[in-house]
PDB file of C-alpha atoms in Angstrom:
ATOM      1  CA  MET A  94      31.639   7.077 -33.294  1.00 60.00           C
ATOM      2  CA  ALA A  95      31.355   3.884 -34.951  1.00 80.00           C
ATOM      3  CA  LYS A  96      28.168   3.767 -37.667  1.00 91.00           C
ATOM      4  CA  SER A  97      25.258   2.236 -36.458  1.00 95.00           C
ATOM      5  CA  ARG A  98      24.740  -1.168 -38.793  1.00 97.00           C
ATOM      6  CA  VAL A  99      21.480  -2.339 -40.611  1.00 98.00           C
ATOM      7  CA  ALA A 100      20.452  -5.436 -42.129  1.00 98.00           C
ATOM      8  CA  ILE A 101      17.521  -5.061 -44.567  1.00 98.00           C
ATOM      9  CA  VAL A 102      15.909  -8.382 -45.384  1.00 99.00           C
ATOM     10  CA  LEU A 103      13.794  -8.874 -48.457  1.00 98.00           C
ATOM     11  CA  THR A 104      10.863 -11.619 -49.281  1.00 98.00           C
ATOM     12  CA  SER A 105      12.244 -13.790 -51.812  1.00 98.00           C
ATOM     13  CA  HIS A 106       8.886 -15.299 -52.479  1.00 98.00           C
ATOM     14  CA  GLY A 107       7.117 -14.488 -55.989  1.00 98.00           C
ATOM     15  CA  LYS A 108       3.937 -15.829 -56.567  1.00 97.00           C
ATOM     16  CA  LEU A 109       0.505 -14.647 -54.836  1.00 97.00           C
ATOM     17  CA  GLY A 110      -0.651 -18.363 -53.743  1.00 95.00           C
ATOM     18  CA  ASP A 111      -2.482 -20.135 -56.462  1.00 94.00           C
ATOM     19  CA  THR A 112      -3.587 -16.739 -58.407  1.00 96.00           C
ATOM     20  CA  GLY A 113      -1.293 -16.869 -61.335  1.00 96.00           C
ATOM     21  CA  LYS A 114       0.036 -13.445 -60.108  1.00 97.00           C
ATOM     22  CA  GLU A 115       3.354 -11.968 -59.184  1.00 97.00           C
ATOM     23  CA  THR A 116       4.379 -10.772 -55.776  1.00 98.00           C
ATOM     24  CA  GLY A 117       7.638 -10.225 -54.168  1.00 98.00           C
ATOM     25  CA  PHE A 118       8.661  -7.018 -51.452  1.00 98.00           C
ATOM     26  CA  HIS A 119       7.317  -3.658 -51.899  1.00 98.00           C
ATOM     27  CA  TYR A 120       9.356  -0.984 -53.210  1.00 98.00           C
ATOM     28  CA  GLU A 121       8.596   2.243 -51.146  1.00 98.00           C
ATOM     29  CA  GLU A 122       8.986   0.214 -48.105  1.00 98.00           C
ATOM     30  CA  LEU A 123      12.519  -0.444 -49.174  1.00 98.00           C
ATOM     31  CA  THR A 124      13.306   2.272 -50.552  1.00 98.00           C
ATOM     32  CA  THR A 125      12.322   5.129 -48.434  1.00 98.00           C
ATOM     33  CA  PRO A 126      13.832   3.455 -44.885  1.00 98.00           C
ATOM     34  CA  TRP A 127      16.787   2.914 -46.895  1.00 98.00           C
ATOM     35  CA  TYR A 128      17.500   6.529 -47.451  1.00 98.00           C
ATOM     36  CA  VAL A 129      16.217   7.853 -43.922  1.00 98.00           C
ATOM     37  CA  PHE A 130      19.093   5.414 -42.908  1.00 98.00           C
ATOM     38  CA  ALA A 131      21.589   6.335 -45.766  1.00 97.00           C
ATOM     39  CA  ASP A 132      21.329   9.751 -45.355  1.00 97.00           C
ATOM     40  CA  ASP A 133      22.145   9.663 -41.444  1.00 96.00           C
ATOM     41  CA  GLY A 134      25.096   7.863 -42.138  1.00 96.00           C
ATOM     42  CA  VAL A 135      23.823   4.514 -41.148  1.00 97.00           C
ATOM     43  CA  GLU A 136      25.840   1.486 -43.165  1.00 97.00           C
ATOM     44  CA  ILE A 137      23.130  -0.604 -44.916  1.00 98.00           C
ATOM     45  CA  THR A 138      23.652  -4.600 -45.692  1.00 98.00           C
ATOM     46  CA  LEU A 139      20.801  -6.082 -47.940  1.00 98.00           C
ATOM     47  CA  SER A 140      19.790  -9.160 -47.982  1.00 98.00           C
ATOM     48  CA  SER A 141      16.992 -11.723 -48.764  1.00 98.00           C
ATOM     49  CA  ILE A 142      15.553 -15.052 -47.437  1.00 98.00           C
ATOM     50  CA  GLU A 143      17.405 -16.314 -50.756  1.00 98.00           C
ATOM     51  CA  GLY A 144      20.287 -14.374 -51.726  1.00 98.00           C
ATOM     52  CA  GLY A 145      20.693 -12.806 -55.205  1.00 98.00           C
ATOM     53  CA  GLU A 146      17.867 -10.768 -56.834  1.00 98.00           C
ATOM     54  CA  PRO A 147      14.784 -10.932 -54.852  1.00 98.00           C
ATOM     55  CA  PRO A 148      11.253 -10.507 -56.874  1.00 98.00           C
ATOM     56  CA  ALA A 149       9.420  -7.266 -56.264  1.00 98.00           C
ATOM     57  CA  ASP A 150       5.595  -6.775 -56.365  1.00 98.00           C
ATOM     58  CA  PRO A 151       4.850  -5.186 -59.652  1.00 97.00           C
ATOM     59  CA  SER A 152       1.684  -3.102 -58.204  1.00 96.00           C
ATOM     60  CA  SER A 153       5.098  -1.266 -56.318  1.00 97.00           C
ATOM     61  CA  LEU A 154       6.721  -0.349 -59.158  1.00 96.00           C
ATOM     62  CA  PRO A 155       4.543   1.481 -61.986  1.00 94.00           C
ATOM     63  CA  ASP A 156       4.890   1.749 -65.356  1.00 94.00           C
ATOM     64  CA  ASP A 157       4.358   5.658 -65.131  1.00 94.00           C
ATOM     65  CA  GLU A 158       7.725   6.624 -63.294  1.00 92.00           C
ATOM     66  CA  ALA A 159       6.230  10.044 -62.127  1.00 93.00           C
ATOM     67  CA  LYS A 160       3.636   8.029 -60.262  1.00 94.00           C
ATOM     68  CA  ARG A 161       6.483   5.899 -58.416  1.00 96.00           C
ATOM     69  CA  PRO A 162       7.665   7.281 -54.943  1.00 96.00           C
ATOM     70  CA  GLU A 163      10.700   9.572 -54.850  1.00 97.00           C
ATOM     71  CA  SER A 164      12.228   7.368 -52.816  1.00 98.00           C
ATOM     72  CA  VAL A 165      11.845   4.618 -55.106  1.00 98.00           C
ATOM     73  CA  ARG A 166      12.542   7.051 -58.327  1.00 97.00           C
ATOM     74  CA  ARG A 167      15.941   7.908 -55.861  1.00 98.00           C
ATOM     75  CA  PHE A 168      17.257   4.119 -56.335  1.00 98.00           C
ATOM     76  CA  LEU A 169      16.830   2.988 -59.197  1.00 97.00           C
ATOM     77  CA  LYS A 170      19.086   6.296 -60.127  1.00 97.00           C
ATOM     78  CA  ASP A 171      21.411   4.724 -57.654  1.00 98.00           C
ATOM     79  CA  PRO A 172      24.037   2.607 -59.021  1.00 98.00           C
ATOM     80  CA  LYS A 173      25.004   1.337 -55.618  1.00 96.00           C
ATOM     81  CA  ALA A 174      21.700   1.138 -54.285  1.00 98.00           C
ATOM     82  CA  VAL A 175      20.723  -1.325 -57.125  1.00 98.00           C
ATOM     83  CA  LYS A 176      23.491  -3.246 -57.238  1.00 98.00           C
ATOM     84  CA  ALA A 177      22.885  -3.923 -53.500  1.00 98.00           C
ATOM     85  CA  LEU A 178      19.432  -4.786 -54.646  1.00 98.00           C
ATOM     86  CA  ASN A 179      20.851  -7.760 -57.629  1.00 98.00           C
ATOM     87  CA  ASN A 180      23.345  -9.320 -55.037  1.00 98.00           C
ATOM     88  CA  THR A 181      21.423  -9.497 -51.899  1.00 98.00           C
ATOM     89  CA  VAL A 182      22.701 -11.289 -49.086  1.00 98.00           C
ATOM     90  CA  PRO A 183      21.072 -14.761 -48.227  1.00 98.00           C
ATOM     91  CA  VAL A 184      19.823 -13.889 -44.713  1.00 98.00           C
ATOM     92  CA  ALA A 185      21.603 -17.173 -43.750  1.00 98.00           C
ATOM     93  CA  LYS A 186      24.775 -16.042 -44.108  1.00 98.00           C
ATOM     94  CA  LEU A 187      24.148 -12.636 -41.401  1.00 98.00           C
ATOM     95  CA  ALA A 188      25.274 -12.703 -38.369  1.00 98.00           C
ATOM     96  CA  ALA A 189      23.664 -10.881 -35.243  1.00 98.00           C
ATOM     97  CA  LYS A 190      26.943  -9.735 -34.119  1.00 97.00           C
ATOM     98  CA  ASP A 191      27.591  -7.749 -37.520  1.00 97.00           C
ATOM     99  CA  PHE A 192      24.105  -5.855 -36.842  1.00 98.00           C
ATOM    100  CA  ASP A 193      23.021  -2.654 -34.422  1.00 97.00           C
ATOM    101  CA  ALA A 194      19.599  -3.246 -36.206  1.00 98.00           C
ATOM    102  CA  VAL A 195      16.763  -5.370 -38.581  1.00 98.00           C
ATOM    103  CA  TYR A 196      14.893  -3.852 -40.894  1.00 99.00           C
ATOM    104  CA  LEU A 197      11.949  -6.061 -42.761  1.00 99.00           C
ATOM    105  CA  PRO A 198      10.229  -4.145 -45.056  1.00 98.00           C
ATOM    106  CA  GLY A 199       6.732  -5.487 -46.659  1.00 98.00           C
ATOM    107  CA  GLY A 200       5.385  -7.241 -49.588  1.00 98.00           C
ATOM    108  CA  HIS A 201       3.021  -9.947 -49.867  1.00 98.00           C
ATOM    109  CA  GLY A 202       5.631 -11.970 -49.885  1.00 98.00           C
ATOM    110  CA  CYS A 203       6.419 -11.835 -46.521  1.00 98.00           C
ATOM    111  CA  MET A 204       3.770 -13.792 -45.945  1.00 98.00           C
ATOM    112  CA  TRP A 205       4.860 -17.276 -47.414  1.00 98.00           C
ATOM    113  CA  ASP A 206       8.481 -17.277 -46.827  1.00 98.00           C
ATOM    114  CA  MET A 207       9.365 -15.506 -43.406  1.00 98.00           C
ATOM    115  CA  PRO A 208       7.328 -16.738 -40.754  1.00 98.00           C
ATOM    116  CA  ASP A 209       8.906 -20.317 -40.476  1.00 96.00           C
ATOM    117  CA  ASN A 210      12.375 -19.168 -41.898  1.00 98.00           C
ATOM    118  CA  ASP A 211      14.960 -20.058 -39.186  1.00 98.00           C
ATOM    119  CA  ALA A 212      17.558 -17.994 -39.776  1.00 98.00           C
ATOM    120  CA  LEU A 213      15.472 -14.855 -40.432  1.00 98.00           C
ATOM    121  CA  SER A 214      13.921 -15.760 -36.806  1.00 98.00           C
ATOM    122  CA  ARG A 215      17.307 -16.015 -34.882  1.00 98.00           C
ATOM    123  CA  LEU A 216      18.460 -13.382 -36.583  1.00 98.00           C
ATOM    124  CA  VAL A 217      15.420 -10.915 -35.384  1.00 98.00           C
ATOM    125  CA  SER A 218      15.971 -12.374 -31.705  1.00 98.00           C
ATOM    126  CA  GLU A 219      20.153 -12.550 -31.308  1.00 98.00           C
ATOM    127  CA  ILE A 220      20.063  -8.714 -32.170  1.00 98.00           C
ATOM    128  CA  TYR A 221      17.370  -7.312 -30.227  1.00 98.00           C
ATOM    129  CA  GLU A 222      18.694  -9.798 -26.935  1.00 98.00           C
ATOM    130  CA  LYS A 223      21.968  -8.844 -27.853  1.00 97.00           C
ATOM    131  CA  GLY A 224      21.061  -4.565 -27.068  1.00 97.00           C
ATOM    132  CA  GLY A 225      19.903  -4.216 -30.932  1.00 98.00           C
ATOM    133  CA  VAL A 226      16.819  -2.660 -32.732  1.00 98.00           C
ATOM    134  CA  VAL A 227      13.884  -4.557 -35.118  1.00 98.00           C
ATOM    135  CA  GLY A 228      11.719  -2.888 -37.233  1.00 98.00           C
ATOM    136  CA  ALA A 229       9.029  -4.108 -39.804  1.00 98.00           C
ATOM    137  CA  VAL A 230       6.096  -2.607 -41.875  1.00 98.00           C
ATOM    138  CA  CYS A 231       3.070  -3.882 -43.498  1.00 98.00           C
ATOM    139  CA  HIS A 232       3.861  -7.792 -43.908  1.00 98.00           C
ATOM    140  CA  GLY A 233       7.353  -7.509 -42.693  1.00 98.00           C
ATOM    141  CA  PRO A 234       6.331  -8.111 -39.306  1.00 98.00           C
ATOM    142  CA  ALA A 235       5.174 -12.163 -40.784  1.00 98.00           C
ATOM    143  CA  GLY A 236       9.103 -11.886 -40.066  1.00 98.00           C
ATOM    144  CA  LEU A 237       8.325 -11.636 -36.447  1.00 98.00           C
ATOM    145  CA  LEU A 238       5.756 -14.276 -35.957  1.00 98.00           C
ATOM    146  CA  GLY A 239       8.746 -17.265 -35.828  1.00 98.00           C
ATOM    147  CA  ALA A 240      11.304 -15.106 -33.784  1.00 98.00           C
ATOM    148  CA  ARG A 241      11.492 -16.261 -29.831  1.00 98.00           C
ATOM    149  CA  LEU A 242      13.810 -15.053 -27.136  1.00 97.00           C
ATOM    150  CA  SER A 243      16.343 -17.518 -25.191  1.00 96.00           C
ATOM    151  CA  ASP A 244      13.926 -18.378 -22.897  1.00 97.00           C
ATOM    152  CA  GLY A 245      11.133 -19.573 -25.803  1.00 97.00           C
ATOM    153  CA  THR A 246       8.758 -16.490 -25.377  1.00 98.00           C
ATOM    154  CA  PRO A 247       7.335 -15.648 -28.797  1.00 98.00           C
ATOM    155  CA  PHE A 248       9.439 -12.337 -29.855  1.00 98.00           C
ATOM    156  CA  VAL A 249       5.687 -10.309 -30.449  1.00 98.00           C
ATOM    157  CA  LYS A 250       4.251 -11.418 -26.827  1.00 98.00           C
ATOM    158  CA  ASP A 251       2.890  -8.583 -24.779  1.00 98.00           C
ATOM    159  CA  ARG A 252       4.633  -6.439 -26.986  1.00 98.00           C
ATOM    160  CA  LEU A 253       3.323  -2.872 -28.997  1.00 98.00           C
ATOM    161  CA  ILE A 254       3.001  -4.446 -32.642  1.00 98.00           C
ATOM    162  CA  ASN A 255       1.761  -2.741 -35.815  1.00 97.00           C
ATOM    163  CA  SER A 256       1.568  -4.413 -39.492  1.00 98.00           C
ATOM    164  CA  PHE A 257      -1.027  -4.346 -42.672  1.00 98.00           C
ATOM    165  CA  THR A 258      -4.615  -5.074 -40.748  1.00 98.00           C
ATOM    166  CA  ASP A 259      -7.249  -7.908 -41.626  1.00 98.00           C
ATOM    167  CA  GLU A 260      -9.151  -5.269 -42.202  1.00 98.00           C
ATOM    168  CA  GLU A 261      -6.800  -3.810 -45.041  1.00 98.00           C
ATOM    169  CA  GLU A 262      -6.474  -7.797 -46.272  1.00 98.00           C
ATOM    170  CA  ARG A 263     -10.083  -7.966 -46.524  1.00 97.00           C
ATOM    171  CA  LYS A 264      -9.889  -4.687 -48.358  1.00 97.00           C
ATOM    172  CA  ALA A 265      -7.391  -5.306 -50.668  1.00 96.00           C
ATOM    173  CA  GLU A 266      -9.104  -8.933 -51.871  1.00 96.00           C
ATOM    174  CA  LYS A 267      -6.284 -10.931 -50.401  1.00 96.00           C
ATOM    175  CA  GLU A 268      -8.104 -12.716 -47.436  1.00 96.00           C
ATOM    176  CA  GLY A 269      -7.670 -16.661 -48.577  1.00 94.00           C
ATOM    177  CA  ILE A 270      -5.202 -15.847 -50.763  1.00 97.00           C
ATOM    178  CA  VAL A 271      -2.509 -15.318 -48.584  1.00 97.00           C
ATOM    179  CA  PRO A 272      -2.184 -18.512 -46.346  1.00 97.00           C
ATOM    180  CA  PHE A 273      -3.187 -16.211 -42.939  1.00 98.00           C
ATOM    181  CA  LEU A 274      -4.069 -13.279 -41.836  1.00 98.00           C
ATOM    182  CA  LEU A 275      -0.998 -11.443 -40.160  1.00 98.00           C
ATOM    183  CA  GLU A 276      -2.945  -9.134 -37.387  1.00 98.00           C
ATOM    184  CA  THR A 277      -4.555 -12.437 -36.370  1.00 98.00           C
ATOM    185  CA  GLN A 278      -1.445 -14.651 -35.892  1.00 98.00           C
ATOM    186  CA  LEU A 279       0.346 -11.516 -34.326  1.00 98.00           C
ATOM    187  CA  ARG A 280      -2.517 -11.085 -31.456  1.00 98.00           C
ATOM    188  CA  GLY A 281      -2.608 -15.119 -31.732  1.00 98.00           C
ATOM    189  CA  LEU A 282       0.860 -15.353 -30.159  1.00 98.00           C
ATOM    190  CA  GLY A 283       0.129 -12.080 -27.578  1.00 98.00           C
ATOM    191  CA  ALA A 284       1.024  -8.980 -29.248  1.00 98.00           C
ATOM    192  CA  ARG A 285      -0.516  -5.826 -27.902  1.00 98.00           C
ATOM    193  CA  PHE A 286      -2.004  -4.847 -31.399  1.00 98.00           C
ATOM    194  CA  ASP A 287      -1.884  -1.191 -32.445  1.00 97.00           C
ATOM    195  CA  GLY A 288      -4.225  -1.023 -35.575  1.00 94.00           C
ATOM    196  CA  GLY A 289      -4.429   2.216 -37.343  1.00 96.00           C
ATOM    197  CA  LYS A 290      -7.026   3.451 -39.786  1.00 96.00           C
ATOM    198  CA  PRO A 291      -7.208   1.287 -43.221  1.00 96.00           C
ATOM    199  CA  PHE A 292      -4.440   2.502 -45.586  1.00 96.00           C
ATOM    200  CA  GLU A 293      -3.578   5.835 -43.016  1.00 97.00           C
ATOM    201  CA  ARG A 294      -0.301   6.111 -41.942  1.00 97.00           C
ATOM    202  CA  HIS A 295       0.650   4.523 -38.786  1.00 98.00           C
ATOM    203  CA  ALA A 296       3.650   3.509 -36.984  1.00 98.00           C
ATOM    204  CA  CYS A 297       4.588   2.671 -32.880  1.00 97.00           C
ATOM    205  CA  ARG A 298       7.579   2.024 -31.133  1.00 97.00           C
ATOM    206  CA  GLU A 299       8.074   0.505 -28.182  1.00 97.00           C
ATOM    207  CA  GLY A 300      11.474   0.619 -26.998  1.00 95.00           C
ATOM    208  CA  ARG A 301      13.925  -0.695 -29.188  1.00 98.00           C
ATOM    209  CA  VAL A 302      10.502  -2.642 -31.633  1.00 98.00           C
ATOM    210  CA  VAL A 303       9.064  -0.088 -34.036  1.00 98.00           C
ATOM    211  CA  THR A 304       6.466  -1.384 -36.760  1.00 98.00           C
ATOM    212  CA  GLY A 305       4.407   0.206 -38.816  1.00 98.00           C
ATOM    213  CA  GLN A 306       0.931  -0.739 -41.273  1.00 98.00           C
ATOM    214  CA  ASN A 307       1.114  -0.042 -44.653  1.00 98.00           C
ATOM    215  CA  PRO A 308       3.303   1.702 -47.038  1.00 97.00           C
ATOM    216  CA  ALA A 309       2.571   4.801 -46.302  1.00 96.00           C
ATOM    217  CA  SER A 310       4.054   3.590 -42.345  1.00 98.00           C
ATOM    218  CA  ALA A 311       7.285   3.028 -44.059  1.00 98.00           C
ATOM    219  CA  GLU A 312       9.239   6.307 -43.491  1.00 98.00           C
ATOM    220  CA  GLY A 313       8.425   6.733 -39.184  1.00 98.00           C
ATOM    221  CA  VAL A 314       9.330   2.817 -39.331  1.00 98.00           C
ATOM    222  CA  ALA A 315      12.577   4.398 -40.325  1.00 98.00           C
ATOM    223  CA  HIS A 316      12.880   7.347 -38.369  1.00 98.00           C
ATOM    224  CA  GLY A 317      11.369   5.744 -35.207  1.00 98.00           C
ATOM    225  CA  MET A 318      14.349   3.190 -35.756  1.00 98.00           C
ATOM    226  CA  LEU A 319      16.817   5.998 -36.162  1.00 97.00           C
ATOM    227  CA  MET A 320      15.511   7.090 -32.724  1.00 97.00           C
ATOM    228  CA  ALA A 321      16.632   4.153 -31.581  1.00 97.00           C
ATOM    229  CA  LEU A 322      19.573   4.043 -32.708  1.00 97.00           C
ATOM    230  CA  HIS A 323      20.744   7.641 -31.526  1.00 94.00           C
ATOM    231  CA  ALA A 324      19.261   6.623 -28.237  1.00 94.00           C
ATOM    232  CA  LEU A 325      21.903   3.659 -27.931  1.00 91.00           C
ATOM    233  CA  LYS A 326      24.661   5.600 -29.149  1.00 88.00           C
ATOM    234  CA  GLN A 327      23.869   8.066 -26.303  1.00 89.00           C
ATOM    235  CA  GLN A 328      23.809   5.820 -23.918  1.00 88.00           C
ATOM    236  CA  ALA A 329      26.937   3.930 -24.786  1.00 85.00           C
ATOM    237  CA  ALA A 330      28.760   7.469 -24.959  1.00 85.00           C
ATOM    238  CA  GLU A 331      27.419   8.358 -21.326  1.00 82.00           C
TER     239      GLU A 331
END
């Protein structure tokens, strides 16, 4: 049976508003699902909004290697993985027909360049409408905001969705720095928002859509996506 194929799309935005500080994608939200997928035999294509080497949120890569999550240490010692990260494919060059799933890691950068990116919005909606799986974690669900189904309905409308919560954003002291509050935007589009306790693991799956709240939830999102992919394979085999 053919391998499942997943596109992982990272933010290319590296500036935290007007603060002068750097941001980007969150390492653990990339690397933990990367190995959940890879260790299951999933074929991964690593993409970003602009392509090339995307910026990483410095806070997600502690100088002290011992403080880095195990998956981050493994990724940075994996030449194939590092090469993929240094040479990501621009999202505009991805075609939905080539993938069974799309996964959007977070990092505050997502809040700037994902909501209005037409290529990303189209990729999300087309993969879903052809029967594929959609996953996102933390600020990654910002990449779901612009997606519309073929009848014009917002992708998140009436759907069980989770993301970094407004409460977490306030506790992280980023309200007023980020261009909007993600939970508020998702609710405004009609999502059935399912938030958990601040900074605790929380992921939710509804059919072929899996979303999670924060870095600690990335593993749960990846496993939920795998379950959905396995279910699709089983259906195809019957």
